[in-house]
Amino acid sequence: MAAEIVNPRSDSDTDGGTRGASDEPFDPAFALHRGGKMAVQATVPVRDKDDLSLAYTPGVAKVCSAIAERPELVHDYTWKSQVVAVVTDGTAVLGLGDIGPEASLPVMEGKAILFKQFGGVDAVPIALATTDADEIVETVVRLAPSFGGVNLEDISAPRCFEIERKLQERLDIPVFHDDQHGTAIVTLAALRNAAKLTGRRLGELRAVISGAGAAGVAIAKFLLEAGLGDVAVADRKGIVSRDREDLTPVKRELAEITNKAGLSGSLESALAGADVFIGVSGGTVPEPAVASMAPNSFVFAMANPNPEVHPEIAHKYAAVVATGRSDFPNQINNVLAFPGIFAGALQVRASRITEGMKIAAANALADVVGDDLAADYVIPSPFDERVAPAVTAAVAAAARAEGVARR
């Protein structure tokens, strides 16, 4: 059955009150989204025929000819180096799942305005009417001349891994699947500060991740890259381990690099003695399992709108609690990462986003907290104006250090 739209505001409802056309309570979400959340705006004036002749014909022909002779000039004389394509197929949209490309557009518009608001980066939402991995890759490759970077968004696993890998191989601009890497970067930043707060190093910690989708896989790999002691990842059937015969290729690869302790069985059993819980799957973790974790543990329950462990429960046992929600302290929010990452990459015309650039972003984000570090403040607010500049500068410097910067 099709979803029912409740109480959208009609065009005739202009009184700003609390009632819509159906005389039901007015829903501000529909009012905000009416007509979309973004528009194209010129950056140069077109006031008279002289302006027109420069912005369009005949003046534009000189610029086109120069770019044809020296293609690198496209970065200087068009918006290419300032704009990102936000690409989705609508198969894994927030907590809504596979809702299709049209229904994904409000989220993609939202992502685009976050790029602009928090990183000063222009972004264009592109929702594709295909779920075939090769078709998505071919489409994005053909669109790439118009963009300085590609942000893959809300594409379901395991296709998202293949799509990102193939695009990285074929394009010379940054390709970044935010559901994977943005989440991982912010998680690492919060974890670094939580460890610092409790006097420990990452190498001393054992983590358990609930969820072996895009975010769970990326977080596990990234935390190990950053020096985490050990991590076990659980899917619906339990811990991803080498002795399981039902693993996908992605999970088989994951089993080879995770779970040094050789755990098997359920998520709950793996939590016994664990230092860190990271939830990116939904569901509910029983309180006894949380209680079985090591002293001074960290609970990062990031499912929205219902965390895997409610903060009231987590605070009974954990030294640091984080969620994906804005109404609790320590929100693990991707907006802390992706605007600055792309701003830094575009600033130096990076050919790709490396692991070193991601780690630099996480470190910069953690450092913003500084001396204010506390149990309820291990990660800054998305509205902290220091965040994007710090991440941008760190990513740009790392790109230069890693040899992927072109200016």
Protein backbone atom coordinates (compact mmCIF):
# COMPACT_ATOMS: atom_id res chain seq x y z
CA MET A 1 0.00 0.00 0.00
CA ALA A 2 1.32 3.45 -0.84
CA ALA A 3 2.36 5.67 2.04
CA GLU A 4 -0.19 8.30 2.98
CA ILE A 5 0.91 11.92 3.11
CA VAL A 6 -0.57 13.43 6.19
CA ASN A 7 -1.46 17.10 6.28
CA PRO A 8 0.73 18.62 3.56
CA ARG A 9 0.30 22.36 3.36
CA SER A 10 -1.67 23.49 0.32
CA ASP A 11 -0.70 26.40 -1.92
CA SER A 12 -3.69 28.28 -0.57
CA ASP A 13 -2.60 27.84 3.03
CA THR A 14 -0.69 31.09 3.39
CA ASP A 15 -1.80 32.33 6.76
CA GLY A 16 1.14 30.75 8.59
CA GLY A 17 -1.22 29.18 11.10
CA THR A 18 -1.41 25.67 12.45
CA ARG A 19 -4.02 24.28 10.06
CA GLY A 20 -3.60 22.85 6.58
CA ALA A 21 -5.99 22.41 3.70
CA SER A 22 -7.54 19.35 5.32
CA ASP A 23 -8.17 21.29 8.54
CA GLU A 24 -5.75 18.94 10.31
CA PRO A 25 -2.79 20.13 12.42
CA PHE A 26 -0.23 21.88 10.24
CA ASP A 27 2.99 19.87 9.70
CA PRO A 28 6.04 22.19 9.47
CA ALA A 29 8.08 19.53 7.67
CA PHE A 30 5.82 19.76 4.63
CA ALA A 31 5.86 23.55 4.74
CA LEU A 32 9.65 23.63 4.76
CA HIS A 33 9.92 21.21 1.84
CA ARG A 34 7.31 22.80 -0.41
CA GLY A 35 8.99 23.72 -3.67
CA GLY A 36 12.22 22.02 -2.63
CA LYS A 37 15.02 23.22 -0.38
CA MET A 38 17.49 24.60 -2.89
CA ALA A 39 17.81 26.61 -6.10
CA VAL A 40 20.46 27.75 -8.61
CA GLN A 41 21.76 31.27 -8.15
CA ALA A 42 24.04 33.22 -10.49
CA THR A 43 27.35 34.49 -9.14
CA VAL A 44 27.74 37.16 -11.81
CA PRO A 45 25.31 39.89 -12.87
CA VAL A 46 23.47 39.93 -16.19
CA ARG A 47 22.12 43.50 -16.14
CA ASP A 48 22.61 44.64 -19.72
CA LYS A 49 23.85 43.58 -23.15
CA ASP A 50 27.49 43.98 -22.13
CA ASP A 51 27.05 41.59 -19.21
CA LEU A 52 25.17 39.19 -21.47
CA SER A 53 27.91 39.24 -24.09
CA LEU A 54 30.49 38.30 -21.45
CA ALA A 55 28.45 35.71 -19.57
CA TYR A 56 27.20 34.08 -22.75
CA THR A 57 27.89 34.60 -26.43
CA PRO A 58 30.27 35.83 -27.78
CA GLY A 59 32.51 36.13 -24.69
CA VAL A 60 31.97 32.59 -23.49
CA ALA A 61 33.48 31.21 -26.71
CA LYS A 62 36.92 32.51 -25.74
CA VAL A 63 36.78 30.62 -22.47
CA CYS A 64 35.52 27.45 -24.13
CA SER A 65 38.32 27.57 -26.69
CA ALA A 66 40.94 28.08 -23.97
CA ILE A 67 39.64 25.05 -22.05
CA ALA A 68 39.62 22.97 -25.23
CA GLU A 69 43.31 23.77 -25.68
CA ARG A 70 44.22 23.40 -22.00
CA PRO A 71 41.64 21.17 -20.24
CA GLU A 72 43.01 21.94 -16.78
CA LEU A 73 41.64 25.49 -17.13
CA VAL A 74 38.15 24.07 -16.51
CA HIS A 75 38.97 24.27 -12.81
CA ASP A 76 39.67 28.01 -13.00
CA TYR A 77 36.93 29.15 -15.35
CA THR A 78 33.93 27.01 -14.39
CA TRP A 79 32.37 25.85 -11.15
CA LYS A 80 33.81 22.33 -11.52
CA SER A 81 36.26 22.59 -8.61
CA GLN A 82 33.58 23.92 -6.28
CA VAL A 83 30.75 21.46 -6.82
CA VAL A 84 29.98 17.89 -5.76
CA ALA A 85 27.47 15.45 -7.22
CA VAL A 86 25.37 13.80 -4.50
CA VAL A 87 24.42 10.49 -6.14
CA THR A 88 21.92 7.90 -4.96
CA ASP A 89 19.71 5.13 -6.27
CA GLY A 90 17.33 5.42 -3.32
CA THR A 91 17.93 1.90 -2.00
CA ALA A 92 19.09 2.65 1.55
CA VAL A 93 17.63 6.02 2.51
CA LEU A 94 18.18 6.95 6.16
CA GLY A 95 16.02 4.62 8.20
CA LEU A 96 13.49 4.25 5.37
CA GLY A 97 15.28 1.66 3.26
CA ASP A 98 14.60 1.09 -0.44
CA ILE A 99 12.11 3.87 -1.23
CA GLY A 100 13.27 4.70 -4.75
CA PRO A 101 14.95 7.68 -6.41
CA GLU A 102 12.04 10.15 -6.31
CA ALA A 103 11.36 9.60 -2.62
CA SER A 104 15.08 9.99 -1.89
CA LEU A 105 15.24 13.53 -3.32
CA PRO A 106 14.30 15.38 -0.10
CA VAL A 107 17.23 13.68 1.62
CA MET A 108 19.60 14.41 -1.26
CA GLU A 109 18.52 18.06 -1.27
CA GLY A 110 19.13 18.12 2.45
CA LYS A 111 22.60 16.69 1.94
CA ALA A 112 23.32 19.33 -0.67
CA ILE A 113 22.34 22.24 1.56
CA LEU A 114 24.46 20.79 4.38
CA PHE A 115 27.45 20.82 2.04
CA LYS A 116 26.84 24.51 1.44
CA GLN A 117 25.92 25.49 4.99
CA PHE A 118 28.74 23.71 6.77
CA GLY A 119 31.50 23.56 4.16
CA GLY A 120 30.82 26.30 1.62
CA VAL A 121 30.66 23.60 -1.08
CA ASP A 122 28.01 23.61 -3.80
CA ALA A 123 26.32 20.26 -4.38
CA VAL A 124 23.77 18.89 -6.83
CA PRO A 125 21.41 16.01 -5.92
CA ILE A 126 21.28 13.28 -8.56
CA ALA A 127 18.81 10.42 -8.04
CA LEU A 128 19.26 7.62 -10.55
CA ALA A 129 16.51 5.36 -11.88
CA THR A 130 18.62 2.22 -11.78
CA THR A 131 19.94 -0.11 -9.10
CA ASP A 132 22.37 -1.91 -11.38
CA ALA A 133 25.90 -1.31 -10.13
CA ASP A 134 27.48 -1.12 -13.59
CA GLU A 135 24.79 1.23 -14.88
CA ILE A 136 25.33 3.53 -11.89
CA VAL A 137 29.08 3.52 -12.49
CA GLU A 138 28.71 4.25 -16.20
CA THR A 139 26.23 7.06 -15.53
CA VAL A 140 28.42 8.76 -12.95
CA VAL A 141 31.52 8.43 -15.16
CA ARG A 142 29.64 10.23 -17.93
CA LEU A 143 28.47 12.97 -15.56
CA ALA A 144 31.89 13.45 -13.97
CA PRO A 145 33.21 16.21 -16.28
CA SER A 146 30.74 18.60 -14.63
CA PHE A 147 31.87 17.94 -11.06
CA GLY A 148 34.90 18.21 -8.80
CA GLY A 149 33.84 15.29 -6.62
CA VAL A 150 31.23 12.57 -6.14
CA ASN A 151 29.46 11.88 -2.86
CA LEU A 152 27.71 8.50 -3.00
CA GLU A 153 24.72 8.45 -0.71
CA ASP A 154 22.18 5.94 0.55
CA ILE A 155 23.16 3.08 -1.77
CA SER A 156 22.62 -0.33 -0.22
CA ALA A 157 25.36 -2.80 0.62
CA PRO A 158 27.11 -4.72 -0.79
CA ARG A 159 26.65 -2.88 -4.11
CA CYS A 160 27.92 0.35 -2.57
CA PHE A 161 31.39 -1.15 -2.08
CA GLU A 162 31.65 -2.22 -5.71
CA ILE A 163 30.31 1.08 -7.03
CA GLU A 164 32.74 3.16 -5.00
CA ARG A 165 35.72 0.97 -5.92
CA LYS A 166 34.97 1.05 -9.64
CA LEU A 167 34.41 4.80 -9.67
CA GLN A 168 37.66 5.40 -7.80
CA GLU A 169 39.45 3.33 -10.42
CA ARG A 170 37.95 5.22 -13.35
CA LEU A 171 37.79 8.82 -12.14
CA ASP A 172 40.50 11.29 -11.18
CA ILE A 173 38.28 13.22 -8.77
CA PRO A 174 37.39 12.36 -5.16
CA VAL A 175 34.72 9.66 -4.75
CA PHE A 176 33.41 9.27 -1.20
CA HIS A 177 30.60 7.07 0.09
CA ASP A 178 29.55 9.05 3.12
CA ASP A 179 27.48 6.30 4.73
CA GLN A 180 30.72 4.36 5.02
CA HIS A 181 33.51 6.80 5.56
CA GLY A 182 31.78 9.82 7.07
CA THR A 183 30.37 7.67 9.85
CA ALA A 184 33.74 6.00 10.38
CA ILE A 185 35.60 9.30 10.61
CA VAL A 186 33.29 10.84 13.20
CA THR A 187 33.26 7.58 15.18
CA LEU A 188 37.06 7.52 15.30
CA ALA A 189 37.19 11.14 16.44
CA ALA A 190 34.77 10.46 19.29
CA LEU A 191 36.56 7.24 20.22
CA ARG A 192 39.95 8.96 20.35
CA ASN A 193 38.60 11.52 22.79
CA ALA A 194 36.78 8.92 24.87
CA ALA A 195 40.01 6.94 25.19
CA LYS A 196 41.91 10.10 26.09
CA LEU A 197 39.33 10.98 28.73
CA THR A 198 39.74 7.60 30.42
CA GLY A 199 43.52 7.46 30.09
CA ARG A 200 43.73 4.73 27.48
CA ARG A 201 45.13 4.25 23.99
CA LEU A 202 43.22 2.92 20.99
CA GLY A 203 45.48 -0.12 20.92
CA GLU A 204 44.21 -1.18 24.34
CA LEU A 205 40.56 -1.29 23.30
CA ARG A 206 38.38 -4.14 22.03
CA ALA A 207 35.25 -3.07 20.20
CA VAL A 208 32.09 -4.84 19.08
CA ILE A 209 30.13 -3.45 16.14
CA SER A 210 26.47 -4.26 15.59
CA GLY A 211 25.84 -4.15 11.87
CA ALA A 212 27.86 -5.48 8.93
CA GLY A 213 26.46 -3.17 6.28
CA ALA A 214 28.20 -0.21 4.69
CA ALA A 215 28.81 1.71 7.92
CA GLY A 216 29.75 -1.31 10.04
CA VAL A 217 32.30 -2.62 7.55
CA ALA A 218 33.86 0.80 7.00
CA ILE A 219 34.06 1.59 10.71
CA ALA A 220 35.74 -1.74 11.47
CA LYS A 221 38.37 -1.29 8.76
CA PHE A 222 39.00 2.34 9.61
CA LEU A 223 39.37 1.79 13.36
CA LEU A 224 41.88 -1.00 12.72
CA GLU A 225 43.76 1.26 10.32
CA ALA A 226 43.91 3.87 13.08
CA GLY A 227 45.35 1.37 15.57
CA LEU A 228 42.39 -0.10 17.47
CA GLY A 229 43.37 -3.22 19.39
CA ASP A 230 40.60 -5.51 18.12
CA VAL A 231 37.09 -5.36 16.74
CA ALA A 232 34.40 -7.97 16.16
CA VAL A 233 31.50 -7.27 13.82
CA ALA A 234 28.08 -8.87 14.20
CA ASP A 235 25.36 -9.27 11.59
CA ARG A 236 21.91 -10.79 12.03
CA LYS A 237 23.41 -14.28 12.38
CA GLY A 238 26.06 -13.40 14.94
CA ILE A 239 29.75 -12.59 14.93
CA VAL A 240 31.44 -12.44 11.53
CA SER A 241 34.12 -15.10 11.94
CA ARG A 242 36.27 -17.29 9.73
CA ASP A 243 34.41 -20.46 10.70
CA ARG A 244 31.12 -19.23 9.19
CA GLU A 245 30.23 -20.65 5.79
CA ASP A 246 27.44 -18.21 4.96
CA LEU A 247 29.54 -15.07 4.49
CA THR A 248 29.38 -12.79 1.45
CA PRO A 249 32.72 -11.88 -0.19
CA VAL A 250 32.72 -8.57 1.69
CA LYS A 251 32.12 -10.27 5.03
CA ARG A 252 34.69 -12.96 4.24
CA GLU A 253 37.28 -10.26 3.71
CA LEU A 254 36.14 -8.64 6.96
CA ALA A 255 36.54 -11.91 8.85
CA GLU A 256 40.18 -12.07 7.75
CA ILE A 257 41.12 -8.75 9.35
CA THR A 258 38.83 -8.55 12.39
CA ASN A 259 38.06 -10.63 15.47
CA LYS A 260 41.60 -11.43 16.59
CA ALA A 261 40.07 -12.87 19.76
CA GLY A 262 38.41 -15.58 17.67
CA LEU A 263 34.94 -14.93 19.04
CA SER A 264 31.86 -16.67 17.68
CA GLY A 265 28.21 -16.74 18.57
CA SER A 266 25.98 -13.81 19.39
CA LEU A 267 26.57 -10.08 19.66
CA GLU A 268 25.57 -10.27 23.31
CA SER A 269 28.21 -12.87 24.12
CA ALA A 270 30.90 -10.82 22.36
CA LEU A 271 30.08 -7.80 24.52
CA ALA A 272 31.28 -9.57 27.67
CA GLY A 273 34.44 -7.71 28.66
CA ALA A 274 34.38 -5.46 25.59
CA ASP A 275 35.53 -1.86 25.92
CA VAL A 276 33.44 -0.38 23.12
CA PHE A 277 30.01 -0.98 21.61
CA ILE A 278 29.26 0.64 18.27
CA GLY A 279 25.73 0.30 16.93
CA VAL A 280 24.89 0.95 13.29
CA SER A 281 22.15 -1.59 12.77
CA GLY A 282 19.05 -0.86 14.81
CA GLY A 283 17.54 -3.45 17.09
CA THR A 284 17.92 -3.48 20.86
CA VAL A 285 20.83 -4.72 22.94
CA PRO A 286 19.65 -6.27 26.22
CA GLU A 287 20.71 -4.45 29.36
CA PRO A 288 22.54 -7.49 30.82
CA ALA A 289 24.80 -7.52 27.77
CA VAL A 290 25.67 -3.86 28.30
CA ALA A 291 26.29 -4.55 31.98
CA SER A 292 28.76 -7.30 31.02
CA MET A 293 31.09 -4.87 29.27
CA ALA A 294 34.42 -3.83 30.79
CA PRO A 295 34.63 -1.01 33.35
CA ASN A 296 34.81 2.49 31.82
CA SER A 297 33.30 1.21 28.60
CA PHE A 298 32.01 3.33 25.72
CA VAL A 299 28.57 2.88 24.18
CA PHE A 300 28.08 4.49 20.77
CA ALA A 301 24.48 3.52 19.90
CA MET A 302 23.91 5.35 16.62
CA ALA A 303 20.68 3.94 15.19
CA ASN A 304 17.98 6.54 14.52
CA PRO A 305 15.46 7.26 15.84
CA ASN A 306 15.85 4.47 18.40
CA PRO A 307 19.40 3.83 19.63
CA GLU A 308 20.36 0.17 20.14
CA VAL A 309 20.96 1.05 23.79
CA HIS A 310 18.93 3.90 25.26
CA PRO A 311 21.21 6.48 26.90
CA GLU A 312 19.46 6.05 30.24
CA ILE A 313 20.48 2.39 30.23
CA ALA A 314 23.95 3.02 28.80
CA HIS A 315 24.81 5.61 31.45
CA LYS A 316 24.36 3.02 34.16
CA TYR A 317 27.44 1.18 32.95
CA ALA A 318 29.43 3.25 30.43
CA ALA A 319 31.90 6.06 30.96
CA VAL A 320 31.01 7.69 27.63
CA VAL A 321 27.72 7.44 25.75
CA ALA A 322 27.10 8.69 22.21
CA THR A 323 24.15 8.39 19.84
CA GLY A 324 23.11 9.52 16.38
CA ARG A 325 20.47 11.83 17.81
CA SER A 326 20.70 15.58 18.26
CA ASP A 327 18.71 15.59 21.51
CA PHE A 328 21.42 13.73 23.45
CA PRO A 329 25.05 14.75 24.07
CA ASN A 330 27.81 13.40 21.81
CA GLN A 331 25.94 13.14 18.54
CA ILE A 332 27.85 11.09 15.95
CA ASN A 333 26.76 13.11 12.94
CA ASN A 334 28.30 12.77 9.47
CA VAL A 335 27.84 16.49 8.88
CA LEU A 336 30.88 16.96 11.11
CA ALA A 337 33.00 15.30 8.43
CA PHE A 338 31.83 15.36 4.81
CA PRO A 339 31.60 19.15 4.20
CA GLY A 340 35.14 19.78 5.42
CA ILE A 341 36.53 16.68 3.73
CA PHE A 342 35.24 17.73 0.34
CA ALA A 343 36.16 21.38 0.93
CA GLY A 344 39.74 20.34 1.67
CA ALA A 345 39.92 17.93 -1.26
CA LEU A 346 38.49 20.47 -3.70
CA GLN A 347 40.74 23.22 -2.36
CA VAL A 348 43.84 21.33 -3.51
CA ARG A 349 42.14 19.59 -6.47
CA ALA A 350 42.84 16.19 -4.97
CA SER A 351 42.55 13.23 -7.31
CA ARG A 352 41.08 11.05 -4.58
CA ILE A 353 40.43 10.85 -0.84
CA THR A 354 43.04 8.67 0.85
CA GLU A 355 43.04 6.85 4.17
CA GLY A 356 45.54 9.43 5.41
CA MET A 357 43.14 12.25 4.55
CA LYS A 358 40.35 10.48 6.45
CA ILE A 359 42.52 9.96 9.53
CA ALA A 360 43.63 13.60 9.35
CA ALA A 361 39.97 14.63 9.31
CA ALA A 362 39.21 12.48 12.37
CA ASN A 363 42.18 13.85 14.28
CA ALA A 364 41.26 17.44 13.45
CA LEU A 365 37.70 16.85 14.52
CA ALA A 366 38.82 15.33 17.83
CA ASP A 367 41.21 18.23 18.43
CA VAL A 368 38.40 20.78 18.17
CA VAL A 369 37.15 19.57 21.57
CA GLY A 370 40.48 20.45 23.15
CA ASP A 371 40.60 21.19 26.87
CA ASP A 372 36.81 21.09 27.14
CA LEU A 373 36.89 17.30 26.91
CA ALA A 374 34.30 15.69 29.18
CA ALA A 375 32.11 12.59 29.29
CA ASP A 376 29.26 14.51 27.65
CA TYR A 377 31.56 16.30 25.20
CA VAL A 378 33.85 13.97 23.26
CA ILE A 379 32.73 15.28 19.88
CA PRO A 380 31.88 18.88 18.89
CA SER A 381 28.51 20.13 17.76
CA PRO A 382 27.82 20.40 14.03
CA PHE A 383 27.16 24.09 14.71
CA ASP A 384 30.64 24.67 16.15
CA GLU A 385 32.11 27.09 13.62
CA ARG A 386 35.61 25.71 14.19
CA VAL A 387 34.78 22.27 12.78
CA ALA A 388 34.70 22.76 9.00
CA PRO A 389 37.80 25.00 8.82
CA ALA A 390 39.78 22.56 10.97
CA VAL A 391 38.77 19.53 8.90
CA THR A 392 39.29 21.40 5.62
CA ALA A 393 42.83 22.47 6.54
CA ALA A 394 43.79 19.02 7.82
CA VAL A 395 42.46 17.24 4.72
CA ALA A 396 44.18 19.68 2.36
CA ALA A 397 47.51 19.26 4.18
CA ALA A 398 47.18 15.48 4.17
CA ALA A 399 46.39 15.47 0.43
CA ARG A 400 49.60 17.39 -0.23
CA ALA A 401 51.59 15.09 2.03
CA GLU A 402 50.21 12.00 0.29
CA GLY A 403 50.87 13.30 -3.21
CA VAL A 404 47.27 13.46 -4.44
CA ALA A 405 46.99 17.28 -4.47
CA ARG A 406 47.25 19.05 -7.83
CA ARG A 407 47.66 22.57 -6.56
